[in-house]
Short mmCIF file of C-alpha atoms and ligand atoms in Angstrom, two decimals:
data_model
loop_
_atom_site.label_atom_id
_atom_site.label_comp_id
_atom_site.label_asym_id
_atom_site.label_seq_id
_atom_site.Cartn_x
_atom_site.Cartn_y
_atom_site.Cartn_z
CA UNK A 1041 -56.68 92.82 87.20
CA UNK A 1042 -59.01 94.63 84.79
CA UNK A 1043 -56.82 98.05 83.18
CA UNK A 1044 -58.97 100.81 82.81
CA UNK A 1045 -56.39 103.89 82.90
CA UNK A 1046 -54.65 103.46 79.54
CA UNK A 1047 -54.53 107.71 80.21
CA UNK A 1048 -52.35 107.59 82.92
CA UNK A 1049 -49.81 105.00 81.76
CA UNK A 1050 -49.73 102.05 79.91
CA UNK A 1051 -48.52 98.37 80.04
CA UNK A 1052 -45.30 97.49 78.93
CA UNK A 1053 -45.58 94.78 76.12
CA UNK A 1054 -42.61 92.12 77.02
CA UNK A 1055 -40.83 92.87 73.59
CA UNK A 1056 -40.38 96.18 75.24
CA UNK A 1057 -38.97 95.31 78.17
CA UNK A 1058 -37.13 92.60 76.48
CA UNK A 1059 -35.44 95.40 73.93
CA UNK A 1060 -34.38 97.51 76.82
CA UNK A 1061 -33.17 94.69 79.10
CA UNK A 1062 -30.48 93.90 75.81
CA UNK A 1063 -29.64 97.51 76.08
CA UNK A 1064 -28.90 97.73 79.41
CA UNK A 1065 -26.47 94.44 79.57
CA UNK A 1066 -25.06 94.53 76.24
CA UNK A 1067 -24.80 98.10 74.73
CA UNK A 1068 -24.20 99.80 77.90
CA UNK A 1069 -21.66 102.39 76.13
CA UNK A 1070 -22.10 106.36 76.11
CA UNK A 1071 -23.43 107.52 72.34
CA UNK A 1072 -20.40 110.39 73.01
CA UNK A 1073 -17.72 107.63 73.42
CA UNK A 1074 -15.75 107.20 70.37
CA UNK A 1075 -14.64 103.84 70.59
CA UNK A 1076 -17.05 101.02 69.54
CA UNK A 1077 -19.16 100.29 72.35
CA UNK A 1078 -20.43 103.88 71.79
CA UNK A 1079 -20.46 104.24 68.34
CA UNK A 1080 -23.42 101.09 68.50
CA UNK A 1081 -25.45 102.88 71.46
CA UNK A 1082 -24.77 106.41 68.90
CA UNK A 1083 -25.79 104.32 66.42
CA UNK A 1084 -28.93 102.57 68.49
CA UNK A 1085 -30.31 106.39 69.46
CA UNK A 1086 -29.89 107.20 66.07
CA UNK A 1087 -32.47 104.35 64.76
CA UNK A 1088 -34.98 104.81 67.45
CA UNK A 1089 -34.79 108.54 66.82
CA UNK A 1090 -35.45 107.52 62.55
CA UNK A 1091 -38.48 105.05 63.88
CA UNK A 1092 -40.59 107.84 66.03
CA UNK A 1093 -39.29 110.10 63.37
CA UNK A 1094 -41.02 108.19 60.85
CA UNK A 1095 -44.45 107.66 62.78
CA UNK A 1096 -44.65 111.52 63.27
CA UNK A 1097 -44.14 111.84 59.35
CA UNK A 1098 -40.89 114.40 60.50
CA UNK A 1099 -37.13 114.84 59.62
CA UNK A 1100 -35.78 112.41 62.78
CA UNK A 1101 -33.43 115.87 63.32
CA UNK A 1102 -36.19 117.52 64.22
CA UNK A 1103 -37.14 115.40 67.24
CA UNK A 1104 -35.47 116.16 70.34
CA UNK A 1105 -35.43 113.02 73.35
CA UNK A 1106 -36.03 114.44 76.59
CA UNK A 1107 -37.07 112.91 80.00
CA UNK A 1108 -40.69 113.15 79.66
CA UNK A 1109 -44.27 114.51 78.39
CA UNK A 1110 -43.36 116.92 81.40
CA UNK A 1111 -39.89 118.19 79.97
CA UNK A 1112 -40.74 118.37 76.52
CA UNK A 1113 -43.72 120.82 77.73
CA UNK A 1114 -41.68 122.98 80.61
CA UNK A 1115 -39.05 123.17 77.56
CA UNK A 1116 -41.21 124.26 74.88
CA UNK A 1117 -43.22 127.02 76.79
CA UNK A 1118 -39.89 128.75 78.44
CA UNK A 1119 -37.75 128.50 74.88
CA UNK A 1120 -40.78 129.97 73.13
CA UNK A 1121 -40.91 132.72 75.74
CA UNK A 1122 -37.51 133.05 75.04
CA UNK A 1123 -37.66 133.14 71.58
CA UNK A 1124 -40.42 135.65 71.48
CA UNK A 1125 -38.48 138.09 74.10
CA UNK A 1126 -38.64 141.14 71.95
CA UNK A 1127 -41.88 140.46 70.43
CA UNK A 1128 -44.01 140.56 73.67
CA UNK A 1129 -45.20 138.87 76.74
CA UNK A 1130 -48.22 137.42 76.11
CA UNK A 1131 -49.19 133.72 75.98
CA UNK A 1132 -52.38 131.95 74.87
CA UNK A 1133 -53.24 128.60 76.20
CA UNK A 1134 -56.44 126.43 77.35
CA UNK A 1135 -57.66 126.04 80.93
CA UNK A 1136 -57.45 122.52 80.12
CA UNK A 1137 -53.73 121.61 79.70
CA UNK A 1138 -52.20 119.13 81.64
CA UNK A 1139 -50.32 120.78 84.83
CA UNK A 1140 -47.16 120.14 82.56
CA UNK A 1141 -48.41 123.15 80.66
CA UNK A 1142 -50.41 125.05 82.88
CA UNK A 1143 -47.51 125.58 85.92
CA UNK A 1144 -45.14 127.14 83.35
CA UNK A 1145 -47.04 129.15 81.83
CA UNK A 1146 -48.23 130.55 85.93
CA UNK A 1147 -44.32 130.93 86.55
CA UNK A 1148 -44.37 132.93 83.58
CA UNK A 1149 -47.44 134.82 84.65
CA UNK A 1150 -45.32 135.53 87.95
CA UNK A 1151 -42.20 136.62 85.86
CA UNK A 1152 -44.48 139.63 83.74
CA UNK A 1153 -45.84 137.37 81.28
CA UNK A 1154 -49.96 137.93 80.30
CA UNK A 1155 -51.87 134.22 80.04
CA UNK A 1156 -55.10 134.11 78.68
CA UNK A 1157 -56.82 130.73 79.49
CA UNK A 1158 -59.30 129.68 76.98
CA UNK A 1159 -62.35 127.96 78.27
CA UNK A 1160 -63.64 125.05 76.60
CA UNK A 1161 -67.74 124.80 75.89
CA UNK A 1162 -70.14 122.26 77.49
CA UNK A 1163 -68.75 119.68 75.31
CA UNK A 1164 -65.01 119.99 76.56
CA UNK A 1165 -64.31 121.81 72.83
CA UNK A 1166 -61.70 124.46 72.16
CA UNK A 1167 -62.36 126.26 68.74
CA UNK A 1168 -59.50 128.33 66.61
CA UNK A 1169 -61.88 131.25 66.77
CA UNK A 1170 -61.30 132.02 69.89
CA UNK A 1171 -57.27 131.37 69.59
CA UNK A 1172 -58.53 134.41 66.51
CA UNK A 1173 -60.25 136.52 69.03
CA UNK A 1174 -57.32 136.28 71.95
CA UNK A 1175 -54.63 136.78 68.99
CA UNK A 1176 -52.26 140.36 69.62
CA UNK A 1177 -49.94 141.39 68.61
CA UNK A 1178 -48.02 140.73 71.26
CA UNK A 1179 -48.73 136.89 71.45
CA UNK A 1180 -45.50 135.09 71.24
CA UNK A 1181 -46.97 131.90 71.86
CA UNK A 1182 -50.19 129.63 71.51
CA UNK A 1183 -50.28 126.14 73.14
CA UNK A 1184 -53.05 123.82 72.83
CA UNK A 1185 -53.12 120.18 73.57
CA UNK A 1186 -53.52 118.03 70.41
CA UNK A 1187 -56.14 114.91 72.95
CA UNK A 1188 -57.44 116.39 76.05
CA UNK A 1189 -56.50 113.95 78.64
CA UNK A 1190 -59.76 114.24 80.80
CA UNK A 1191 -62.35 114.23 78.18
CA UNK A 1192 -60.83 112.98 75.06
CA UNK A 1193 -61.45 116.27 72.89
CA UNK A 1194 -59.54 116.96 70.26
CA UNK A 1195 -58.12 120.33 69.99
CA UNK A 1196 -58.52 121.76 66.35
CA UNK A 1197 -54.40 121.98 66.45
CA UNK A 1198 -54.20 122.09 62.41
CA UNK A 1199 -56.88 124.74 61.85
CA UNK A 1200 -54.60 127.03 64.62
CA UNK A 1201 -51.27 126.34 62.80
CA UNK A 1202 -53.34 127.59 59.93
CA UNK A 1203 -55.16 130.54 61.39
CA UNK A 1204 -51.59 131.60 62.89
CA UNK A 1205 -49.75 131.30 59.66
CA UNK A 1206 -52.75 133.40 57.58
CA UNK A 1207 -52.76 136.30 60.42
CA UNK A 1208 -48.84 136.33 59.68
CA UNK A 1209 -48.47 135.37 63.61
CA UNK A 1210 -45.10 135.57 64.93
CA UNK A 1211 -46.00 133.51 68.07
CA UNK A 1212 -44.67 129.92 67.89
CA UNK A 1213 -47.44 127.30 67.83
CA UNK A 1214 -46.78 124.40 70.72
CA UNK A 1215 -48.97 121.10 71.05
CA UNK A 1216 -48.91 118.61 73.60
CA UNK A 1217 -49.52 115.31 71.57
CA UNK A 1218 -48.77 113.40 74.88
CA UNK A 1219 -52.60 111.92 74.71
CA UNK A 1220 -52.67 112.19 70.98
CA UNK A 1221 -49.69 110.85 69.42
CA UNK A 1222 -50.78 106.99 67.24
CA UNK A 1223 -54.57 107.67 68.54
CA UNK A 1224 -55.14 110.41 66.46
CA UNK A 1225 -53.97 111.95 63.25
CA UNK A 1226 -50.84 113.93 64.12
CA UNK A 1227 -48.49 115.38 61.50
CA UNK A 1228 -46.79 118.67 63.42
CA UNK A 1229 -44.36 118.96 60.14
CA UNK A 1230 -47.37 119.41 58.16
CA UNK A 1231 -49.52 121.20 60.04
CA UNK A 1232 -46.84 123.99 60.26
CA UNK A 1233 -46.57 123.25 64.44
CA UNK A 1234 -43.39 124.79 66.02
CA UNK A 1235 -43.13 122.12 68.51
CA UNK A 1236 -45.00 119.39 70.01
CA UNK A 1237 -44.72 116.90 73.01
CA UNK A 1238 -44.32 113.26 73.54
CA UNK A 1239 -44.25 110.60 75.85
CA UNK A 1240 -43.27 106.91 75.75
CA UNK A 1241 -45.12 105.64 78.59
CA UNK A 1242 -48.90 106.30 77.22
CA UNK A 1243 -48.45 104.07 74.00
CA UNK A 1244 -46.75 101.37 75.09
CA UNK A 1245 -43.20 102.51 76.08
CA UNK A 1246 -41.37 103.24 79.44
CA UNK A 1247 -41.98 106.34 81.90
CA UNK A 1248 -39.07 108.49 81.69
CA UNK A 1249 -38.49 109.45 77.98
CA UNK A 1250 -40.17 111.37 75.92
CA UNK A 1251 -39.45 114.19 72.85
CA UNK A 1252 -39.78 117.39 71.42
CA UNK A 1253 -40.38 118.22 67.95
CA UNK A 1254 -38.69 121.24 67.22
CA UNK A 1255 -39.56 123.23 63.40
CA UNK A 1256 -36.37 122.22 61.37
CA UNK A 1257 -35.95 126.36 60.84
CA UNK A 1258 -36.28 127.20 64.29
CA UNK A 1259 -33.16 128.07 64.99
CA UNK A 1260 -31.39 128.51 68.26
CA UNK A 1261 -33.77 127.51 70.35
CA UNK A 1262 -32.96 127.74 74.21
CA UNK A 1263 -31.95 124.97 75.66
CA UNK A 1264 -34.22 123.95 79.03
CA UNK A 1265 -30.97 121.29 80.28
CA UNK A 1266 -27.71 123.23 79.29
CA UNK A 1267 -24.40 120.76 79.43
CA UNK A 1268 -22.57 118.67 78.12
CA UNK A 1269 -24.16 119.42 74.23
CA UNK A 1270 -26.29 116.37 73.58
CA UNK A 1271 -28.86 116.30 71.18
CA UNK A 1272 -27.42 118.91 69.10
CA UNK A 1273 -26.80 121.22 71.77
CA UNK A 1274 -30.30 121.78 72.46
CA UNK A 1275 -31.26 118.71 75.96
CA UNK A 1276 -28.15 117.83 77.47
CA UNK A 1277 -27.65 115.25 79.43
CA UNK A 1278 -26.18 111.17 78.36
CA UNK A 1279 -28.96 110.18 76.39
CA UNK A 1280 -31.11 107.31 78.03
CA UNK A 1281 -29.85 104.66 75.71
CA UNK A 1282 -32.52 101.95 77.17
CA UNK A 1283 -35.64 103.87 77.37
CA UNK A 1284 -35.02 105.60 74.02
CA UNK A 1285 -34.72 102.26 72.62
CA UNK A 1286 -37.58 101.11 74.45
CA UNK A 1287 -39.76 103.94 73.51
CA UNK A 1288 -38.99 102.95 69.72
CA UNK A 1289 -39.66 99.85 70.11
CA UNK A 1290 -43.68 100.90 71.21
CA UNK A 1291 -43.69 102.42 68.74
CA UNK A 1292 -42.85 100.32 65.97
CA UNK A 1293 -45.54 97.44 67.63
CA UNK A 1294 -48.27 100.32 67.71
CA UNK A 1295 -47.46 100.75 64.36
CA UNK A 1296 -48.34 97.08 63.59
CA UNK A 1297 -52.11 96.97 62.27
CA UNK A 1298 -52.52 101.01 64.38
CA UNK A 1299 -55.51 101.19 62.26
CA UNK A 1300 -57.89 98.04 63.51
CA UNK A 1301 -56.28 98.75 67.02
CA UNK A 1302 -57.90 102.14 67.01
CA UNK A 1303 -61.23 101.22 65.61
CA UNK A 1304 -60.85 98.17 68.50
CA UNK A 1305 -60.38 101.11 71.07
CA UNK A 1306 -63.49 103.21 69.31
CA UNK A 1307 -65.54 99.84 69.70
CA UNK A 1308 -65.04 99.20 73.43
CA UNK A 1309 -65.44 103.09 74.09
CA UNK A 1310 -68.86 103.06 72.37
CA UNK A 1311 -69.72 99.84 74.09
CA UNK A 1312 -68.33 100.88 77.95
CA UNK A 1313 -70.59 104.18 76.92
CA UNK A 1314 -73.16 102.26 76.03
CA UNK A 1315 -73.27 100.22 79.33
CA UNK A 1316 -72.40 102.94 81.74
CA UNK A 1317 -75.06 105.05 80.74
CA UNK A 1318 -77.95 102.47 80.83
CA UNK A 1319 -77.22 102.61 84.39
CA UNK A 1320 -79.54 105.23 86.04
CA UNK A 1321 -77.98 108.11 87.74
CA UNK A 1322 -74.79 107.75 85.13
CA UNK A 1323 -74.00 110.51 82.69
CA UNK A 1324 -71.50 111.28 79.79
CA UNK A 1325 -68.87 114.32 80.36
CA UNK A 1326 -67.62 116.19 77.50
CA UNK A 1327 -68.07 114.83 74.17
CA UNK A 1328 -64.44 112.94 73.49
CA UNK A 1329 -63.51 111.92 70.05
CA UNK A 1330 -60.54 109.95 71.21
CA UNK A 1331 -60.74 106.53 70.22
CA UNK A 1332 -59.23 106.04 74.38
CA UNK A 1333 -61.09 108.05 76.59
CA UNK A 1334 -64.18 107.92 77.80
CA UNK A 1335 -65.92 110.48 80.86
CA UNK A 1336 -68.92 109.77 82.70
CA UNK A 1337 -70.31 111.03 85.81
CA UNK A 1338 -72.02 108.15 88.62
CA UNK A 1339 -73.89 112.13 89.82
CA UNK A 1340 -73.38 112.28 93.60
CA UNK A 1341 -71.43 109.56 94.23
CA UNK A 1342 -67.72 110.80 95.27
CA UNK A 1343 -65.26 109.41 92.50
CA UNK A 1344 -62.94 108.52 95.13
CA UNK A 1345 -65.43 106.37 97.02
CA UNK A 1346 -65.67 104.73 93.51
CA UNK A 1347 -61.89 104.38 92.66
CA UNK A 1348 -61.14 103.00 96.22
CA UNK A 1349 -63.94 100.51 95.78
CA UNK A 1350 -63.61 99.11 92.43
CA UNK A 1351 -59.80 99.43 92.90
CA UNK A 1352 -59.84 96.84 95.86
CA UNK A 1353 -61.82 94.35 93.44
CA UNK A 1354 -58.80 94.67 91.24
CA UNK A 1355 -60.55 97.35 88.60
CA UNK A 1356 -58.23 100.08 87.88
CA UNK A 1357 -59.86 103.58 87.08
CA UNK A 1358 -59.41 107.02 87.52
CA UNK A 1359 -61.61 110.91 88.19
CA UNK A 1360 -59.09 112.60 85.92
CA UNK A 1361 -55.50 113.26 85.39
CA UNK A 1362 -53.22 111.33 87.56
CA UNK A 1363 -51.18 114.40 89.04
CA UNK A 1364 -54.17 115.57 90.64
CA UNK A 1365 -54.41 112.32 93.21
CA UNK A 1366 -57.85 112.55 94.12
CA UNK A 1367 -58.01 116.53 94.02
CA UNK A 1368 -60.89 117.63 92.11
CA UNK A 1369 -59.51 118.51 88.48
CA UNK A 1370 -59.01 121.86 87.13
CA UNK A 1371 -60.57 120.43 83.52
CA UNK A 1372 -63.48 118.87 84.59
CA UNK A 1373 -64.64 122.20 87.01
CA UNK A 1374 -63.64 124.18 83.70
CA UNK A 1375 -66.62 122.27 81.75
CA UNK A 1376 -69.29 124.21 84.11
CA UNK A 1377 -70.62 120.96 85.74
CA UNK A 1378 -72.80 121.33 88.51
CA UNK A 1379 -71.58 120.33 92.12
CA UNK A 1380 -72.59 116.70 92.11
CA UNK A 1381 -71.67 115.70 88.61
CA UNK A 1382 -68.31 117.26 89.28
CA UNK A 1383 -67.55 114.87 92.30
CA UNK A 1384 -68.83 111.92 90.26
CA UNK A 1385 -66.60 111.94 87.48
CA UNK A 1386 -64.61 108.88 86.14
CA UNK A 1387 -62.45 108.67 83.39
CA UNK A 1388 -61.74 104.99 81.41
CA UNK A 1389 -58.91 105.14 79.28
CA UNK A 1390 -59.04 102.15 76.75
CA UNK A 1391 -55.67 100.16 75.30
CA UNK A 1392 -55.62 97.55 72.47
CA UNK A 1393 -55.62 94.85 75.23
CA UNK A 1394 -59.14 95.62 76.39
CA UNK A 1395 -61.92 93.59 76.08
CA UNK A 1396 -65.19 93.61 76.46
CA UNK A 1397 -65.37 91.15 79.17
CA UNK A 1398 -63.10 94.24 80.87
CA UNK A 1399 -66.63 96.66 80.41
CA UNK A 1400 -68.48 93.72 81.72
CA UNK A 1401 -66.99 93.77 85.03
CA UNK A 1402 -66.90 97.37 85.30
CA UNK A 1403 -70.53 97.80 84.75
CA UNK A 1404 -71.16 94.92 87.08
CA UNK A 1405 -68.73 96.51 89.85
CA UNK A 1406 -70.20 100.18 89.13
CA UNK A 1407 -73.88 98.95 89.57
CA UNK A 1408 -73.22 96.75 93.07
CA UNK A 1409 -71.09 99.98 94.01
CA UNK A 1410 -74.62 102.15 93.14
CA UNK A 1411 -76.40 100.08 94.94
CA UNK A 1412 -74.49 99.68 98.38
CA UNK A 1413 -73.34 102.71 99.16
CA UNK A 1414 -75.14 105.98 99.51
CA UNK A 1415 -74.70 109.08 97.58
CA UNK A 1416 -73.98 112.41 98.93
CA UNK A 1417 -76.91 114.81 98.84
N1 PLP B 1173 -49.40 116.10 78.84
C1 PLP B 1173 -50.50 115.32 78.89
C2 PLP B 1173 -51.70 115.67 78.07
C3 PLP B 1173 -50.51 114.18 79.70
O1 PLP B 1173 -51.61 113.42 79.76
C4 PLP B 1173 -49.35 113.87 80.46
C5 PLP B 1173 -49.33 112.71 81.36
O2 PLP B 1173 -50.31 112.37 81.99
C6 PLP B 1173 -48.24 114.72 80.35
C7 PLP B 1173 -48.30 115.82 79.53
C8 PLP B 1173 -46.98 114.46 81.12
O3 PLP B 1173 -46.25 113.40 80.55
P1 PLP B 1173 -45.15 112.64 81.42
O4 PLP B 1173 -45.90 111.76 82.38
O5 PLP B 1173 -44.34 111.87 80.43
O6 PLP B 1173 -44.35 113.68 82.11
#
């Protein structure tokens, strides 16, 4: 099988799934037990929370686990709303987001709140100017991605922090860093970010965990999961000793030699560009910085025609963000692409493990695919 959809999720490297399989037979116990058993899985939470901690560059109090990229995002949108309840109603976001972002903030829209969608250029950019221009008063919040997951822009997430922070803002600043976190510089602590999402499952780690960084001085933010008082009172719920674990564990082997691993990913993105392109009829979409994604259109050819096909020759690829299963994407149509381009679109998302034997095939696959089957008009 040739892996081209490091976006959507990611292999699980066996010292992963090794670390977790411990966790689950041996150090079973709940971290809120007070007897020994619990004390070690306290203990074991504790670690993996110092670990992510430290490849954020944050206190490890100020990150949060939670049950996904999803979670962390549906959390940090309604407690910011919250938070900003007698400040105003007014939210500024991209039309870009990942749905994890974008439904929220609609609920919110249906509950009174004012969205303003910003719309990326030709080149799948977002600029802080325009977060400037939307800015009121009134704002409580501003959320932009950190990686867009479709093109592989990066958002200018620093520059915002800083443009907030100078226009004495008192809207919180959230960032999904679900597609950016260990592919990109990411430092919400320094930056001056209020909160920011992660996932395990796109570097490495299992599906089903995934954290919030929360400002140490933000106090009393709202809890999304209200319980039993995990987590400091802020996500209850027993904490998922094995994933947790699991997701520190991919992160600690990312961290092992991140930098050639990135410039690895950069290589094979320039040379799947490369390759793609030389073939007539394919063109690039958005202008990605990402060392991990790459978009291209195969113009007129219907990306599902394309998935289906290379998929059943074991090549695994994708027209966009997973969630939308073959719907056309909300990103991509936001980039102003004509009609056929639009319904051509594939995105490659690269890991450390690909090669360039992996581009090979894909190129070969793509071209025989050209080359059999027609294209719509
Ligand atoms: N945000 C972005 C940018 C993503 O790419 C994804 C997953 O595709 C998510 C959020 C959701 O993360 P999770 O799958 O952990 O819920």
């Amino acid at each position: 099988m040739i892996y081209l959809d490091h976006a959507a999720t990611t292999p699980l490297p066996e010292a992963v799934a090794d670390t977790m399989y411990d966790v689950l037979r041996h150090q079973f116990g709940n971290p809120s037990a007070q007897y020994p058993l619990g004390r070690e899985a306290k203990e074991l939470v504790e670690e993996a929370r110092r670990t992510i901690a430290g490849a954020l560059g944050c206190q490890p109090s100020a990150l949060h686990f939670t049950s996904c990229g999803t979670e962390s995002d549906n959390w940090a949108i309604r407690a910011a709303a919250w938070q900003g309840r007698h400040t105003g109603r007014h939210i500024i976001t991209t039309a870009v987001e990942h749905s994890a972002v974008l439904e929220p903030c609609r609920q919110l829209e249906q509950e009174g709140y004012e969205v303003t969608y910003l719309k990326p250029d030709r080149t799948g950019h977002i600029s802080a100017g325009q977060v400037a221009e939307a800015l009121r008063e009134d704002t409580v919040l501003v959320s932009v991605m950190l990686v867009n997951n479709e093109t592989g822009c990066l958002f200018p997430v620093a520059d915002i922090a800083r443009l907030l922070k100078e226009r004495g803002s008192r809207a919180l600043l959230h960032c999904d860093a679900v597609q950016g976190f260990l592919k990109v510089p990411c430092a919400p602590a320094g930056w001056g970010v209020d909160l920011m999402s992660l996932s395990a499952h796109k570097i490495g780690g299992p599906k089903g965990i995934g954290a919030l960084y929360v400002r140490p001085d933000l106090r009393n933010l709202r809890p999304l999961l209200a319980g039993g008082g995990q987590e400091e009172g802020l996500r209850s719920g027993t904490e998922a000793t094995a994933q947790i674990a699991g997701f520190a564990k991919a992160v600690a082997l990312r961290q092992e030699g991140l930098e050639e691993k990135l410039a690895h990913m950069a290589r094979i993105k320039a040379y799947c560009r490369e390759r793609l392109l030389s073939i007539p009829g394919v063109v690039p979409v958005g202008g990605g910085e990402a060392p991990h994604i790459l978009a291209v259109s195969l113009v007129g050819y219907p990306s599902a025609n394309v998935i289906n096909d290379l998929g059943s020759q074991g090549i695994c690829l994708s027209a966009g963000s997973a969630c939308h299963r073959g719907k056309a994407s909300r990103g991509y149509a936001a980039l102003g692409l004509d009609k056929r381009t639009a319904a051509g679109v594939l995105r490659l998302s690269f890991g450390p493990e690909t090669t360039e034997g992996d581009i090979d095939a894909l190129y070969e696959a793509l071209l025989r695919h050209k080359n059999t089957r027609f294209s719509m008009l």
